[in-house]
mmCIF file of C-alpha atoms and ligand atoms in Angstrom:
data_model
loop_
_atom_site.group_PDB
_atom_site.id
_atom_site.type_symbol
_atom_site.label_atom_id
_atom_site.label_comp_id
_atom_site.label_asym_id
_atom_site.label_seq_id
_atom_site.Cartn_x
_atom_site.Cartn_y
_atom_site.Cartn_z
ATOM 1 C CA MET T 1 -3.545 20.863 87.229
ATOM 2 C CA ASN T 2 -6.230 20.686 84.558
ATOM 3 C CA TYR T 3 -8.778 17.895 84.759
ATOM 4 C CA PRO T 4 -11.748 16.867 82.606
ATOM 5 C CA LEU T 5 -15.123 18.195 83.726
ATOM 6 C CA ASP T 6 -16.583 16.074 86.520
ATOM 7 C CA ALA T 7 -19.247 13.850 84.960
ATOM 8 C CA GLN T 8 -20.970 13.581 88.339
ATOM 9 C CA VAL T 9 -21.556 17.329 88.257
ATOM 10 C CA THR T 10 -21.882 18.115 84.556
ATOM 11 C CA PRO T 11 -23.256 15.107 82.665
ATOM 12 C CA ARG T 12 -21.162 14.009 79.716
ATOM 13 C CA PHE T 13 -23.760 15.230 77.191
ATOM 14 C CA ALA T 14 -23.842 18.761 78.651
ATOM 15 C CA GLY T 15 -21.747 21.847 78.050
ATOM 16 C CA SER T 16 -19.621 22.961 75.085
ATOM 17 C CA PRO T 17 -17.452 20.079 73.940
ATOM 18 C CA THR T 18 -13.658 20.305 74.197
ATOM 19 C CA PHE T 19 -11.206 17.429 73.644
ATOM 20 C CA PHE T 20 -11.714 14.954 76.525
ATOM 21 C CA ARG T 21 -13.786 17.644 78.339
ATOM 22 C CA LEU T 22 -10.523 19.335 79.278
ATOM 23 C CA PRO T 23 -10.339 23.049 80.017
ATOM 24 C CA GLN T 24 -9.633 25.265 77.044
ATOM 25 C CA GLN T 25 -6.410 27.240 77.231
ATOM 26 C CA ASN T 26 -5.165 29.912 74.818
ATOM 27 C CA ASN T 27 -1.481 29.516 75.691
ATOM 28 C CA LEU T 28 0.911 26.681 76.564
ATOM 29 C CA ASP T 29 1.657 27.790 80.123
ATOM 30 C CA GLY T 30 2.219 24.884 82.487
ATOM 31 C CA LEU T 31 1.182 22.254 79.928
ATOM 32 C CA GLU T 32 2.729 18.884 79.278
ATOM 33 C CA VAL T 33 0.317 18.013 76.462
ATOM 34 C CA ALA T 34 -1.387 20.419 74.063
ATOM 35 C CA VAL T 35 -4.438 18.908 72.376
ATOM 36 C CA THR T 36 -5.079 20.689 69.097
ATOM 37 C CA GLY T 37 -7.537 20.552 66.222
ATOM 38 C CA ILE T 38 -6.321 21.068 62.664
ATOM 39 C CA PRO T 39 -9.457 21.647 60.574
ATOM 40 C CA PHE T 40 -7.873 21.459 57.129
ATOM 41 C CA ASP T 41 -9.019 19.198 54.270
ATOM 42 C CA SER T 42 -8.104 21.085 51.113
ATOM 43 C CA ALA T 43 -5.584 18.360 50.160
ATOM 44 C CA ALA T 44 -8.056 15.447 50.092
ATOM 45 C CA SER T 45 -8.123 13.433 46.848
ATOM 46 C CA PHE T 46 -11.537 11.769 47.164
ATOM 47 C CA ARG T 47 -14.232 12.587 49.722
ATOM 48 C CA PRO T 48 -13.571 15.870 51.537
ATOM 49 C CA GLY T 49 -14.985 16.763 54.950
ATOM 50 C CA ALA T 50 -12.146 16.112 57.403
ATOM 51 C CA ARG T 51 -12.180 19.855 58.184
ATOM 52 C CA PHE T 52 -15.094 18.949 60.445
ATOM 53 C CA GLY T 53 -13.084 16.178 62.133
ATOM 54 C CA PRO T 54 -11.880 18.133 65.187
ATOM 55 C CA ARG T 55 -15.432 19.226 66.094
ATOM 56 C CA ALA T 56 -16.755 15.687 65.772
ATOM 57 C CA VAL T 57 -13.913 14.244 67.848
ATOM 58 C CA ARG T 58 -14.407 16.883 70.545
ATOM 59 C CA GLU T 59 -18.041 15.855 70.788
ATOM 60 C CA MET T 60 -17.474 12.088 70.905
ATOM 61 C CA SER T 61 -14.507 12.411 73.267
ATOM 62 C CA SER T 62 -17.030 13.554 75.880
ATOM 63 C CA LEU T 63 -17.892 9.897 76.299
ATOM 64 C CA LEU T 64 -14.439 8.842 77.529
ATOM 65 C CA ARG T 65 -13.947 8.413 81.258
ATOM 66 C CA PRO T 66 -10.581 9.415 82.730
ATOM 67 C CA PHE T 67 -9.155 6.175 84.178
ATOM 68 C CA ASN T 68 -7.344 3.772 81.812
ATOM 69 C CA ARG T 69 -8.003 0.321 83.262
ATOM 70 C CA VAL T 70 -5.557 -1.561 81.016
ATOM 71 C CA LEU T 71 -2.633 0.826 81.429
ATOM 72 C CA ASP T 72 -3.658 1.309 85.082
ATOM 73 C CA ILE T 73 -3.265 5.062 84.922
ATOM 74 C CA ASP T 74 -5.289 8.275 84.960
ATOM 75 C CA PRO T 75 -3.339 10.344 82.418
ATOM 76 C CA TYR T 76 -4.853 13.613 83.616
ATOM 77 C CA LYS T 77 -3.373 13.098 87.095
ATOM 78 C CA ILE T 78 0.113 12.737 85.615
ATOM 79 C CA LEU T 79 0.086 15.166 82.709
ATOM 80 C CA ASN T 80 -1.253 18.679 82.604
ATOM 81 C CA CYS T 81 -3.337 18.679 79.416
ATOM 82 C CA ALA T 82 -5.576 21.261 77.764
ATOM 83 C CA ASP T 83 -7.554 21.781 74.606
ATOM 84 C CA VAL T 84 -5.548 24.591 73.046
ATOM 85 C CA GLY T 85 -8.092 25.151 70.283
ATOM 86 C CA ASP T 86 -7.714 24.843 66.538
ATOM 87 C CA CYS T 87 -4.613 25.647 64.528
ATOM 88 C CA PRO T 88 -5.294 28.557 62.153
ATOM 89 C CA VAL T 89 -5.636 27.457 58.521
ATOM 90 C CA ASN T 90 -6.514 29.011 55.173
ATOM 91 C CA PRO T 91 -8.865 26.630 53.317
ATOM 92 C CA PHE T 92 -7.979 28.335 50.013
ATOM 93 C CA ASP T 93 -4.205 28.258 50.424
ATOM 94 C CA THR T 94 -2.520 24.939 51.171
ATOM 95 C CA LEU T 95 1.023 26.311 51.362
ATOM 96 C CA GLU T 96 0.030 29.057 53.761
ATOM 97 C CA SER T 97 -1.849 26.499 55.862
ATOM 98 C CA LEU T 98 1.255 24.295 56.043
ATOM 99 C CA ASP T 99 3.243 27.310 57.250
ATOM 100 C CA LEU T 100 0.636 28.018 59.920
ATOM 101 C CA MET T 101 0.691 24.396 61.120
ATOM 102 C CA ALA T 102 4.491 24.318 61.184
ATOM 103 C CA GLU T 103 4.554 27.545 63.169
ATOM 104 C CA ARG T 104 2.046 26.180 65.679
ATOM 105 C CA TYR T 105 3.931 22.910 66.058
ATOM 106 C CA HIS T 106 7.271 24.647 66.318
ATOM 107 C CA GLU T 107 5.909 26.774 69.133
ATOM 108 C CA ILE T 108 4.572 23.671 70.945
ATOM 109 C CA ALA T 109 7.722 21.582 70.455
ATOM 110 C CA ARG T 110 10.058 24.435 71.378
ATOM 111 C CA ALA T 111 8.153 24.915 74.643
ATOM 112 C CA GLY T 112 8.829 21.256 75.510
ATOM 113 C CA VAL T 113 5.102 20.467 75.271
ATOM 114 C CA THR T 114 3.894 17.236 73.622
ATOM 115 C CA PRO T 115 1.462 17.794 70.755
ATOM 116 C CA LEU T 116 -1.626 15.614 70.239
ATOM 117 C CA SER T 117 -3.671 16.691 67.229
ATOM 118 C CA PHE T 118 -6.863 15.763 65.471
ATOM 119 C CA GLY T 119 -7.098 16.485 61.733
ATOM 120 C CA GLY T 120 -7.825 17.279 59.110
ATOM 121 C CA ASP T 121 -6.620 15.333 56.097
ATOM 122 C CA HIS T 122 -3.232 13.623 56.241
ATOM 123 C CA LEU T 123 -1.321 16.526 54.733
ATOM 124 C CA VAL T 124 -1.499 18.172 58.168
ATOM 125 C CA ALA T 125 1.219 15.736 59.267
ATOM 126 C CA LEU T 126 3.650 17.506 56.919
ATOM 127 C CA GLY T 127 3.039 20.843 58.634
ATOM 128 C CA GLU T 128 3.413 19.190 62.033
ATOM 129 C CA LEU T 129 6.649 17.396 61.131
ATOM 130 C CA ARG T 130 8.103 20.619 59.757
ATOM 131 C CA GLY T 131 7.459 22.334 63.076
ATOM 132 C CA ILE T 132 8.856 19.443 65.108
ATOM 133 C CA ALA T 133 11.981 19.116 62.952
ATOM 134 C CA ARG T 134 12.608 22.841 63.229
ATOM 135 C CA ALA T 135 12.579 22.538 67.011
ATOM 136 C CA ARG T 136 14.429 19.236 67.505
ATOM 137 C CA GLY T 137 15.544 17.721 64.193
ATOM 138 C CA PRO T 138 14.139 14.716 62.359
ATOM 139 C CA VAL T 139 12.002 12.138 64.205
ATOM 140 C CA ALA T 140 10.918 8.594 63.422
ATOM 141 C CA VAL T 141 7.376 8.237 62.129
ATOM 142 C CA LEU T 142 5.033 5.388 62.959
ATOM 143 C CA GLN T 143 2.311 5.626 60.332
ATOM 144 C CA VAL T 144 -0.862 3.575 60.696
ATOM 145 C CA ASP T 145 -2.591 3.836 57.347
ATOM 146 C CA ALA T 146 -4.175 1.917 54.479
ATOM 147 C CA HIS T 147 -2.131 4.087 52.128
ATOM 148 C CA LEU T 148 1.520 4.793 51.487
ATOM 149 C CA ASP T 149 1.043 8.562 51.083
ATOM 150 C CA THR T 150 4.220 8.648 49.023
ATOM 151 C CA TRP T 151 2.866 9.853 45.680
ATOM 152 C CA ASP T 152 5.189 12.368 44.145
ATOM 153 C CA SER T 153 2.280 14.518 42.991
ATOM 154 C CA TYR T 154 -1.377 14.332 42.048
ATOM 155 C CA PHE T 155 -2.966 16.573 39.413
ATOM 156 C CA GLY T 156 0.317 18.441 39.388
ATOM 157 C CA SER T 157 0.185 19.229 43.103
ATOM 158 C CA LYS T 158 3.081 18.237 45.332
ATOM 159 C CA TYR T 159 1.013 18.898 48.456
ATOM 160 C CA THR T 160 -1.806 16.374 48.775
ATOM 161 C CA HIS T 161 -2.785 14.020 51.575
ATOM 162 C CA GLY T 162 -1.356 11.245 49.402
ATOM 163 C CA SER T 163 2.077 12.918 49.255
ATOM 164 C CA PHE T 164 2.780 14.017 52.800
ATOM 165 C CA MET T 165 5.224 11.209 53.588
ATOM 166 C CA LYS T 166 7.235 11.665 50.384
ATOM 167 C CA ARG T 167 7.570 15.393 51.052
ATOM 168 C CA ALA T 168 8.437 14.866 54.723
ATOM 169 C CA ILE T 169 11.261 12.476 53.804
ATOM 170 C CA GLU T 170 12.527 14.704 50.973
ATOM 171 C CA GLU T 171 12.592 17.667 53.332
ATOM 172 C CA GLY T 172 14.713 15.728 55.836
ATOM 173 C CA LEU T 173 12.077 15.802 58.574
ATOM 174 C CA VAL T 174 12.026 12.029 59.104
ATOM 175 C CA ASP T 175 14.450 9.638 60.796
ATOM 176 C CA VAL T 176 13.951 7.115 57.990
ATOM 177 C CA ALA T 177 15.958 4.298 59.608
ATOM 178 C CA HIS T 178 13.403 4.025 62.441
ATOM 179 C CA THR T 179 10.275 4.753 60.417
ATOM 180 C CA LEU T 180 7.570 2.318 59.420
ATOM 181 C CA GLN T 181 4.103 2.098 57.942
ATOM 182 C CA VAL T 182 1.551 -0.395 59.224
ATOM 183 C CA GLY T 183 -1.703 -1.552 57.609
ATOM 184 C CA ILE T 184 -0.936 -0.709 53.978
ATOM 185 C CA ARG T 185 -3.363 -2.379 51.564
ATOM 186 C CA GLY T 186 -5.546 -1.997 48.516
ATOM 187 C CA PRO T 187 -4.820 -1.521 44.831
ATOM 188 C CA LEU T 188 -2.225 1.002 43.637
ATOM 189 C CA PHE T 189 -2.052 3.041 40.443
ATOM 190 C CA SER T 190 0.889 0.913 39.257
ATOM 191 C CA SER T 191 3.790 -1.247 40.465
ATOM 192 C CA GLN T 192 5.868 1.934 40.392
ATOM 193 C CA ASP T 193 4.118 3.145 43.564
ATOM 194 C CA MET T 194 5.697 0.298 45.509
ATOM 195 C CA ALA T 195 9.115 0.746 43.893
ATOM 196 C CA ASP T 196 9.018 4.461 44.770
ATOM 197 C CA VAL T 197 8.252 3.857 48.428
ATOM 198 C CA ARG T 198 10.887 1.146 48.770
ATOM 199 C CA ALA T 199 13.458 3.597 47.424
ATOM 200 C CA LEU T 200 12.683 5.926 50.330
ATOM 201 C CA GLY T 201 14.067 3.362 52.793
ATOM 202 C CA ILE T 202 11.155 3.101 55.203
ATOM 203 C CA GLU T 203 9.864 -0.240 56.450
ATOM 204 C CA ILE T 204 6.392 -1.317 55.402
ATOM 205 C CA LEU T 205 4.172 -3.834 57.176
ATOM 206 C CA PRO T 206 1.444 -4.340 54.591
ATOM 207 C CA MET T 207 -1.797 -5.907 55.749
ATOM 208 C CA ASP T 208 -1.394 -9.055 53.623
ATOM 209 C CA ALA T 209 1.954 -9.793 55.318
ATOM 210 C CA ILE T 210 0.630 -9.392 58.869
ATOM 211 C CA VAL T 211 -2.902 -10.706 58.487
ATOM 212 C CA ASP T 212 -2.043 -13.909 60.365
ATOM 213 C CA TRP T 213 0.118 -12.223 62.982
ATOM 214 C CA THR T 214 -0.970 -11.727 66.558
ATOM 215 C CA VAL T 215 -1.141 -8.207 67.945
ATOM 216 C CA ASP T 216 1.939 -9.091 70.035
ATOM 217 C CA GLN T 217 3.886 -9.931 66.873
ATOM 218 C CA ILE T 218 2.879 -6.673 65.182
ATOM 219 C CA ALA T 219 3.870 -4.725 68.298
ATOM 220 C CA ALA T 220 7.210 -6.558 68.450
ATOM 221 C CA ALA T 221 7.956 -5.587 64.838
ATOM 222 C CA ILE T 222 7.179 -1.955 65.646
ATOM 223 C CA HIS T 223 9.401 -1.976 68.747
ATOM 224 C CA ALA T 224 12.206 -3.604 66.745
ATOM 225 C CA ARG T 225 12.079 -0.908 64.102
ATOM 226 C CA VAL T 226 11.696 2.210 66.265
ATOM 227 C CA GLY T 227 13.936 1.116 69.150
ATOM 228 C CA SER T 228 14.475 4.058 71.483
ATOM 229 C CA ALA T 229 14.249 6.696 68.762
ATOM 230 C CA PRO T 230 11.862 9.614 69.326
ATOM 231 C CA VAL T 231 8.670 8.666 67.469
ATOM 232 C CA PHE T 232 5.799 10.680 66.076
ATOM 233 C CA LEU T 233 2.671 8.538 65.667
ATOM 234 C CA THR T 234 0.554 9.552 62.693
ATOM 235 C CA PHE T 235 -2.675 7.619 62.764
ATOM 236 C CA ASP T 236 -4.831 7.720 59.648
ATOM 237 C CA VAL T 237 -8.238 6.321 60.671
ATOM 238 C CA ASP T 238 -8.500 4.549 57.319
ATOM 239 C CA GLY T 239 -5.875 2.145 58.680
ATOM 240 C CA VAL T 240 -8.884 0.704 60.491
ATOM 241 C CA ASP T 241 -11.438 -1.208 58.430
ATOM 242 C CA PRO T 242 -14.326 0.914 57.122
ATOM 243 C CA ALA T 243 -16.671 -1.422 58.998
ATOM 244 C CA PHE T 244 -15.300 0.223 62.154
ATOM 245 C CA ALA T 245 -14.247 3.582 60.699
ATOM 246 C CA PRO T 246 -16.563 4.488 57.816
ATOM 247 C CA GLY T 247 -16.282 8.239 58.369
ATOM 248 C CA THR T 248 -13.191 8.910 56.328
ATOM 249 C CA GLY T 249 -12.211 10.309 52.949
ATOM 250 C CA THR T 250 -10.533 7.329 51.274
ATOM 251 C CA PRO T 251 -11.920 4.102 52.767
ATOM 252 C CA GLU T 252 -10.121 0.852 52.005
ATOM 253 C CA ILE T 253 -11.553 -2.528 52.943
ATOM 254 C CA GLY T 254 -9.611 -5.253 54.764
ATOM 255 C CA GLY T 255 -8.169 -3.179 57.588
ATOM 256 C CA PHE T 256 -7.584 -3.567 61.310
ATOM 257 C CA THR T 257 -10.503 -3.985 63.673
ATOM 258 C CA SER T 258 -10.898 -1.294 66.296
ATOM 259 C CA GLN T 259 -10.199 -3.992 68.899
ATOM 260 C CA GLN T 260 -6.839 -4.865 67.297
ATOM 261 C CA ILE T 261 -5.853 -1.209 67.206
ATOM 262 C CA ILE T 262 -6.610 -0.555 70.862
ATOM 263 C CA ALA T 263 -4.749 -3.736 71.844
ATOM 264 C CA LEU T 264 -1.822 -2.713 69.638
ATOM 265 C CA LEU T 265 -1.650 0.734 71.246
ATOM 266 C CA HIS T 266 -1.526 -0.869 74.703
ATOM 267 C CA ARG T 267 1.503 -2.826 73.526
ATOM 268 C CA LEU T 268 3.374 0.308 72.470
ATOM 269 C CA ARG T 269 4.400 0.871 76.095
ATOM 270 C CA GLY T 270 8.058 1.831 76.025
ATOM 271 C CA VAL T 271 8.001 3.507 72.612
ATOM 272 C CA ASN T 272 9.544 6.961 72.944
ATOM 273 C CA LEU T 273 6.498 8.932 71.785
ATOM 274 C CA ILE T 274 7.060 12.649 71.252
ATOM 275 C CA GLY T 275 3.665 13.457 69.757
ATOM 276 C CA ALA T 276 0.803 12.102 67.712
ATOM 277 C CA ASP T 277 -1.943 12.992 65.351
ATOM 278 C CA ILE T 278 -5.139 11.231 64.382
ATOM 279 C CA VAL T 279 -6.306 12.284 60.937
ATOM 280 C CA GLU T 280 -8.867 11.781 58.169
ATOM 281 C CA VAL T 281 -12.042 11.704 60.285
ATOM 282 C CA SER T 282 -14.790 12.924 57.967
ATOM 283 C CA PRO T 283 -17.998 13.202 60.009
ATOM 284 C CA ALA T 284 -20.398 13.454 57.033
ATOM 285 C CA TYR T 285 -19.725 9.764 56.286
ATOM 286 C CA ASP T 286 -19.598 8.717 59.900
ATOM 287 C CA ASN T 287 -22.563 6.560 60.855
ATOM 288 C CA ALA T 288 -23.416 7.083 64.504
ATOM 289 C CA GLY T 289 -20.153 8.919 65.206
ATOM 290 C CA ILE T 290 -18.147 5.698 65.527
ATOM 291 C CA THR T 291 -15.126 6.946 63.569
ATOM 292 C CA ALA T 292 -14.910 10.082 65.684
ATOM 293 C CA LEU T 293 -15.250 7.917 68.793
ATOM 294 C CA LEU T 294 -12.446 5.672 67.572
ATOM 295 C CA ALA T 295 -10.217 8.684 66.879
ATOM 296 C CA ALA T 296 -10.946 10.064 70.349
ATOM 297 C CA ARG T 297 -10.131 6.704 71.909
ATOM 298 C CA VAL T 298 -6.846 6.418 70.012
ATOM 299 C CA GLY T 299 -5.932 9.880 71.311
ATOM 300 C CA TYR T 300 -6.908 8.844 74.835
ATOM 301 C CA GLU T 301 -4.704 5.738 74.638
ATOM 302 C CA VAL T 302 -1.841 7.952 73.453
ATOM 303 C CA LEU T 303 -2.362 10.126 76.529
ATOM 304 C CA GLY T 304 -2.119 6.967 78.641
ATOM 305 C CA LEU T 305 1.156 5.962 76.972
ATOM 306 C CA LEU T 306 2.549 9.465 77.445
ATOM 307 C CA ALA T 307 1.542 9.419 81.106
ATOM 308 C CA LEU T 308 3.287 6.066 81.651
ATOM 309 C CA GLN T 309 6.374 7.420 79.926
ATOM 310 C CA ARG T 310 6.326 10.482 82.166
ATOM 311 C CA LYS T 311 5.784 8.413 85.318
ATOM 312 C CA LYS T 312 8.682 6.147 84.430
ATOM 313 C CA GLY T 313 10.973 9.069 83.654
ATOM 314 C CA ALA T 314 9.954 11.084 86.745
HETATM 315 MN MN1 MN B 401 -2.858 8.750 55.064
HETATM 316 MN MN1 MN B 402 -5.083 6.577 54.283
#
């Protein structure tokens, strides 16, 4: 069983960083969770730099201790996890990169391993969902994001980080009836943007509608929508307010606090999670590494949820 490096032996600032200080593994043998970097940002529409996200998250994840006090679980004692390295990408060829991501995710999903990835811009979720759907059919998507990501195209390109959700639904990768977006806010190009997303059939919890809700109420709405469907969590860090997550490509004010997000994740106990990604960390804009730390923490909470799920099912 893999376990993070012992901080009593190797201090948390020492050594080469891997995700959560886990051992690095070049194959999926014996794993329950494969933690992967996807260093691709060629589909970003504003500030690029998320290609450096996985490295930054690896570094800040060194700070996280193994035991989850709130969930009362040490995920690494339940789930065999490893840092399986970065997915191969071609920074000059988006379509080829999507194929490479889909191939990687297909391999992981087919092996019965749960993927947890750090991007990369949000287009990486399209590659991931292609791989998952190829292995097991469409899955529900829980998208935490300031943005809809349902543009049809941008500058003539169908494959941008603002289009991943539209493409994923068009390609039949998404269980639309159990899919929802949380945290949507900010100005749009036109009223058509909203009409387009409504036509896709997904549920939207925009920030203005939930601003007075408790975290319990938001969690209840998520549970009601996803039910027992297999869910892929795609967590765009810009869903969190730029005061807490400045290191991102397309910041949008008026978002969740980091405290709300962690509390919300704790309340997702019982959601049938089959994988997750945390995307859009752009370290060049990240004061003091707080966005990378947030991304690492979100991933760690996901590991806790997966461990609880496993314990319950075992
Ligand atoms: Mn997004
Ligand atoms: Mn976004």
